[in-house]
């Protein structure tokens, strides 16, 4: 395969595609990060509040639901894949790119309990196809799949800060094997590496922050048999909860399939109510229950004592409910909210005899993100990267495997409406 001239040309082209895709992904993440900071921190302080008031999410998510509902109902590609269906690497065309960007740039900063990884994958794949058409590269079914995977890998590696994570994630998302896997993954790995170099350089050059996966956990104590026993209890419990959040997301997706605009606004407003109830019940910022949870996870890991037991229980309950509603109605990725919920559960249960903070968070995040993605290898690689050490790898692997096996045995919930399907009563919009 490597001896074929057309494959070598495609490999070089995929490496070159990693440059513009990473640059665009960089500015996309900067925009999301800066908008979140502006809307949830700067504006409340400018208006005289110490933190965002309890009702802050209500108007924001109502607007987000309206915009995303209009994009889903009336734009090509429906704004991207439904998050309750997990991550997907294909199906997004060049014409769908504007809708994906609008849905993400409005929904995510306005408080959707979703992450940016799914829009990045869609954006990277669509941009790669767009650049290929501009360069007048020949379009075949094989080249389209190859370029789409490479572009998606380059974009998502910018988010995770590691080309290996991007490549492994696309390997599992693509769902191919044997020679096909090698043919897709080699360009994807090359584009991920190039994209990571460009992205890292721009972070240092501009000084902008786009979020970091380094959550700052301390070095864990040596593992013992008690850690293993607690993982066997913690992992299935979290996998069960996250899985049913996804079932709820699938139900929400069926709900918004008709009268899309109106029902998307209702689901977004329901998520806002959950976020507001969290703020009322705890007196804390509603931003902790809104958004993806990426930045909040780092503060949780570095200062877990700042979170009383009541706040941890409340954020698990209310953010979990908001997560389920957003999974089925808005647009974004399922990874970071699942990581946060798993990490919060780990902090809550860390005082149990013989457990501890690092093993509890490691097992919690591994079980949660595996239940969300049903991609055990990618989940293990991602959580190990987050932890920043190899001492808990055995627990991470055990939690991921237990979670994956359990989720496969549970009812998967209703099917999500097919991508590109239109509502039967568009006149209701």
PDB file of N, CA and C in Angstrom, residues 366-410:
ATOM      1  N   UNK A 366     -12.493   7.384  34.272  1.00  0.00           N
ATOM      2  CA  UNK A 366     -12.373   6.302  33.293  1.00  0.00           C
ATOM      3  C   UNK A 366     -13.720   5.617  33.063  1.00  0.00           C
ATOM      4  N   UNK A 367     -14.423   5.319  34.152  1.00  0.00           N
ATOM      5  CA  UNK A 367     -15.717   4.647  34.015  1.00  0.00           C
ATOM      6  C   UNK A 367     -16.730   5.540  33.302  1.00  0.00           C
ATOM      7  N   UNK A 368     -16.743   6.837  33.636  1.00  0.00           N
ATOM      8  CA  UNK A 368     -17.736   7.736  33.064  1.00  0.00           C
ATOM      9  C   UNK A 368     -17.507   7.977  31.579  1.00  0.00           C
ATOM     10  N   UNK A 369     -16.267   8.287  31.203  1.00  0.00           N
ATOM     11  CA  UNK A 369     -16.023   8.604  29.796  1.00  0.00           C
ATOM     12  C   UNK A 369     -16.138   7.350  28.927  1.00  0.00           C
ATOM     13  N   UNK A 370     -15.820   6.186  29.476  1.00  0.00           N
ATOM     14  CA  UNK A 370     -16.006   4.946  28.714  1.00  0.00           C
ATOM     15  C   UNK A 370     -17.486   4.664  28.502  1.00  0.00           C
ATOM     16  N   UNK A 371     -18.289   4.884  29.531  1.00  0.00           N
ATOM     17  CA  UNK A 371     -19.737   4.698  29.376  1.00  0.00           C
ATOM     18  C   UNK A 371     -20.312   5.676  28.366  1.00  0.00           C
ATOM     19  N   UNK A 372     -19.748   6.894  28.322  1.00  0.00           N
ATOM     20  CA  UNK A 372     -20.259   7.906  27.394  1.00  0.00           C
ATOM     21  C   UNK A 372     -19.887   7.589  25.955  1.00  0.00           C
ATOM     22  N   UNK A 373     -18.633   7.235  25.724  1.00  0.00           N
ATOM     23  CA  UNK A 373     -18.137   7.041  24.358  1.00  0.00           C
ATOM     24  C   UNK A 373     -18.244   5.608  23.875  1.00  0.00           C
ATOM     25  N   UNK A 374     -18.202   4.662  24.798  1.00  0.00           N
ATOM     26  CA  UNK A 374     -18.089   3.239  24.470  1.00  0.00           C
ATOM     27  C   UNK A 374     -16.880   2.990  23.575  1.00  0.00           C
ATOM     28  N   UNK A 375     -15.801   3.710  23.880  1.00  0.00           N
ATOM     29  CA  UNK A 375     -14.513   3.574  23.195  1.00  0.00           C
ATOM     30  C   UNK A 375     -13.459   3.354  24.276  1.00  0.00           C
ATOM     31  N   UNK A 376     -13.247   2.111  24.720  1.00  0.00           N
ATOM     32  CA  UNK A 376     -12.421   1.889  25.911  1.00  0.00           C
ATOM     33  C   UNK A 376     -10.960   2.293  25.749  1.00  0.00           C
ATOM     34  N   UNK A 377     -10.369   2.044  24.582  1.00  0.00           N
ATOM     35  CA  UNK A 377      -8.951   2.367  24.407  1.00  0.00           C
ATOM     36  C   UNK A 377      -8.733   3.880  24.435  1.00  0.00           C
ATOM     37  N   UNK A 378      -9.535   4.615  23.691  1.00  0.00           N
ATOM     38  CA  UNK A 378      -9.435   6.075  23.695  1.00  0.00           C
ATOM     39  C   UNK A 378      -9.665   6.637  25.090  1.00  0.00           C
ATOM     40  N   UNK A 379     -10.623   6.062  25.814  1.00  0.00           N
ATOM     41  CA  UNK A 379     -10.920   6.540  27.162  1.00  0.00           C
ATOM     42  C   UNK A 379      -9.735   6.344  28.091  1.00  0.00           C
ATOM     43  N   UNK A 380      -9.095   5.198  28.002  1.00  0.00           N
ATOM     44  CA  UNK A 380      -7.925   4.938  28.843  1.00  0.00           C
ATOM     45  C   UNK A 380      -6.802   5.916  28.515  1.00  0.00           C
ATOM     46  N   UNK A 381      -6.508   6.105  27.231  1.00  0.00           N
ATOM     47  CA  UNK A 381      -5.434   7.023  26.830  1.00  0.00           C
ATOM     48  C   UNK A 381      -5.732   8.435  27.316  1.00  0.00           C
ATOM     49  N   UNK A 382      -6.960   8.890  27.170  1.00  0.00           N
ATOM     50  CA  UNK A 382      -7.335  10.241  27.565  1.00  0.00           C
ATOM     51  C   UNK A 382      -7.215  10.435  29.072  1.00  0.00           C
ATOM     52  N   UNK A 383      -7.727   9.493  29.861  1.00  0.00           N
ATOM     53  CA  UNK A 383      -7.687   9.639  31.312  1.00  0.00           C
ATOM     54  C   UNK A 383      -6.259   9.561  31.831  1.00  0.00           C
ATOM     55  N   UNK A 384      -5.439   8.691  31.275  1.00  0.00           N
ATOM     56  CA  UNK A 384      -4.032   8.629  31.676  1.00  0.00           C
ATOM     57  C   UNK A 384      -3.337   9.958  31.382  1.00  0.00           C
ATOM     58  N   UNK A 385      -3.661  10.558  30.243  1.00  0.00           N
ATOM     59  CA  UNK A 385      -3.102  11.868  29.921  1.00  0.00           C
ATOM     60  C   UNK A 385      -3.559  12.914  30.935  1.00  0.00           C
ATOM     61  N   UNK A 386      -4.813  12.883  31.323  1.00  0.00           N
ATOM     62  CA  UNK A 386      -5.330  13.823  32.313  1.00  0.00           C
ATOM     63  C   UNK A 386      -4.630  13.666  33.656  1.00  0.00           C
ATOM     64  N   UNK A 387      -4.422  12.427  34.067  1.00  0.00           N
ATOM     65  CA  UNK A 387      -3.830  12.172  35.373  1.00  0.00           C
ATOM     66  C   UNK A 387      -2.361  12.569  35.416  1.00  0.00           C
ATOM     67  N   UNK A 388      -1.667  12.459  34.285  1.00  0.00           N
ATOM     68  CA  UNK A 388      -0.275  12.858  34.231  1.00  0.00           C
ATOM     69  C   UNK A 388       0.668  11.915  34.946  1.00  0.00           C
ATOM     70  N   UNK A 389       0.250  10.683  35.228  1.00  0.00           N
ATOM     71  CA  UNK A 389       1.149   9.703  35.845  1.00  0.00           C
ATOM     72  C   UNK A 389       0.761   8.310  35.381  1.00  0.00           C
ATOM     73  N   UNK A 390       1.653   7.382  35.582  1.00  0.00           N
ATOM     74  CA  UNK A 390       1.407   6.003  35.151  1.00  0.00           C
ATOM     75  C   UNK A 390       1.072   5.095  36.325  1.00  0.00           C
ATOM     76  N   UNK A 391       1.037   5.657  37.543  1.00  0.00           N
ATOM     77  CA  UNK A 391       0.821   4.822  38.723  1.00  0.00           C
ATOM     78  C   UNK A 391      -0.596   4.294  38.821  1.00  0.00           C
ATOM     79  N   UNK A 392      -1.530   4.975  38.170  1.00  0.00           N
ATOM     80  CA  UNK A 392      -2.934   4.556  38.265  1.00  0.00           C
ATOM     81  C   UNK A 392      -3.445   3.911  36.980  1.00  0.00           C
ATOM     82  N   UNK A 393      -2.551   3.589  36.057  1.00  0.00           N
ATOM     83  CA  UNK A 393      -2.988   3.032  34.776  1.00  0.00           C
ATOM     84  C   UNK A 393      -3.784   1.748  34.979  1.00  0.00           C
ATOM     85  N   UNK A 394      -3.356   0.899  35.906  1.00  0.00           N
ATOM     86  CA  UNK A 394      -4.065  -0.372  36.124  1.00  0.00           C
ATOM     87  C   UNK A 394      -5.504  -0.114  36.554  1.00  0.00           C
ATOM     88  N   UNK A 395      -5.708   0.871  37.441  1.00  0.00           N
ATOM     89  CA  UNK A 395      -7.068   1.188  37.879  1.00  0.00           C
ATOM     90  C   UNK A 395      -7.892   1.774  36.745  1.00  0.00           C
ATOM     91  N   UNK A 396      -7.266   2.616  35.938  1.00  0.00           N
ATOM     92  CA  UNK A 396      -7.966   3.216  34.802  1.00  0.00           C
ATOM     93  C   UNK A 396      -8.421   2.131  33.832  1.00  0.00           C
ATOM     94  N   UNK A 397      -7.538   1.210  33.519  1.00  0.00           N
ATOM     95  CA  UNK A 397      -7.882   0.123  32.595  1.00  0.00           C
ATOM     96  C   UNK A 397      -9.003  -0.737  33.177  1.00  0.00           C
ATOM     97  N   UNK A 398      -8.892  -1.080  34.458  1.00  0.00           N
ATOM     98  CA  UNK A 398      -9.914  -1.912  35.092  1.00  0.00           C
ATOM     99  C   UNK A 398     -11.269  -1.209  35.082  1.00  0.00           C
ATOM    100  N   UNK A 399     -11.292   0.075  35.441  1.00  0.00           N
ATOM    101  CA  UNK A 399     -12.552   0.819  35.453  1.00  0.00           C
ATOM    102  C   UNK A 399     -13.146   0.922  34.058  1.00  0.00           C
ATOM    103  N   UNK A 400     -12.290   1.156  33.049  1.00  0.00           N
ATOM    104  CA  UNK A 400     -12.788   1.284  31.678  1.00  0.00           C
ATOM    105  C   UNK A 400     -13.375  -0.034  31.181  1.00  0.00           C
ATOM    106  N   UNK A 401     -12.709  -1.126  31.466  1.00  0.00           N
ATOM    107  CA  UNK A 401     -13.183  -2.437  30.998  1.00  0.00           C
ATOM    108  C   UNK A 401     -14.500  -2.804  31.675  1.00  0.00           C
ATOM    109  N   UNK A 402     -14.562  -2.620  32.989  1.00  0.00           N
ATOM    110  CA  UNK A 402     -15.801  -2.923  33.719  1.00  0.00           C
ATOM    111  C   UNK A 402     -16.950  -2.071  33.183  1.00  0.00           C
ATOM    112  N   UNK A 403     -16.673  -0.788  32.989  1.00  0.00           N
ATOM    113  CA  UNK A 403     -17.700   0.123  32.473  1.00  0.00           C
ATOM    114  C   UNK A 403     -18.164  -0.294  31.083  1.00  0.00           C
ATOM    115  N   UNK A 404     -17.236  -0.611  30.217  1.00  0.00           N
ATOM    116  CA  UNK A 404     -17.573  -0.965  28.841  1.00  0.00           C
ATOM    117  C   UNK A 404     -18.413  -2.241  28.789  1.00  0.00           C
ATOM    118  N   UNK A 405     -18.013  -3.244  29.555  1.00  0.00           N
ATOM    119  CA  UNK A 405     -18.739  -4.511  29.552  1.00  0.00           C
ATOM    120  C   UNK A 405     -20.153  -4.317  30.082  1.00  0.00           C
ATOM    121  N   UNK A 406     -20.289  -3.534  31.159  1.00  0.00           N
ATOM    122  CA  UNK A 406     -21.617  -3.316  31.722  1.00  0.00           C
ATOM    123  C   UNK A 406     -22.522  -2.563  30.749  1.00  0.00           C
ATOM    124  N   UNK A 407     -21.997  -1.501  30.136  1.00  0.00           N
ATOM    125  CA  UNK A 407     -22.818  -0.696  29.231  1.00  0.00           C
ATOM    126  C   UNK A 407     -23.286  -1.505  28.036  1.00  0.00           C
ATOM    127  N   UNK A 408     -22.453  -2.433  27.567  1.00  0.00           N
ATOM    128  CA  UNK A 408     -22.849  -3.271  26.440  1.00  0.00           C
ATOM    129  C   UNK A 408     -24.020  -4.180  26.782  1.00  0.00           C
ATOM    130  N   UNK A 409     -24.186  -4.467  28.072  1.00  0.00           N
ATOM    131  CA  UNK A 409     -25.257  -5.365  28.491  1.00  0.00           C
ATOM    132  C   UNK A 409     -26.559  -4.630  28.812  1.00  0.00           C
ATOM    133  N   UNK A 410     -26.507  -3.301  28.898  1.00  0.00           N
ATOM    134  CA  UNK A 410     -27.689  -2.530  29.268  1.00  0.00           C
ATOM    135  C   UNK A 410     -28.509  -2.160  28.041  1.00  0.00           C
TER     136      UNK A 410
END
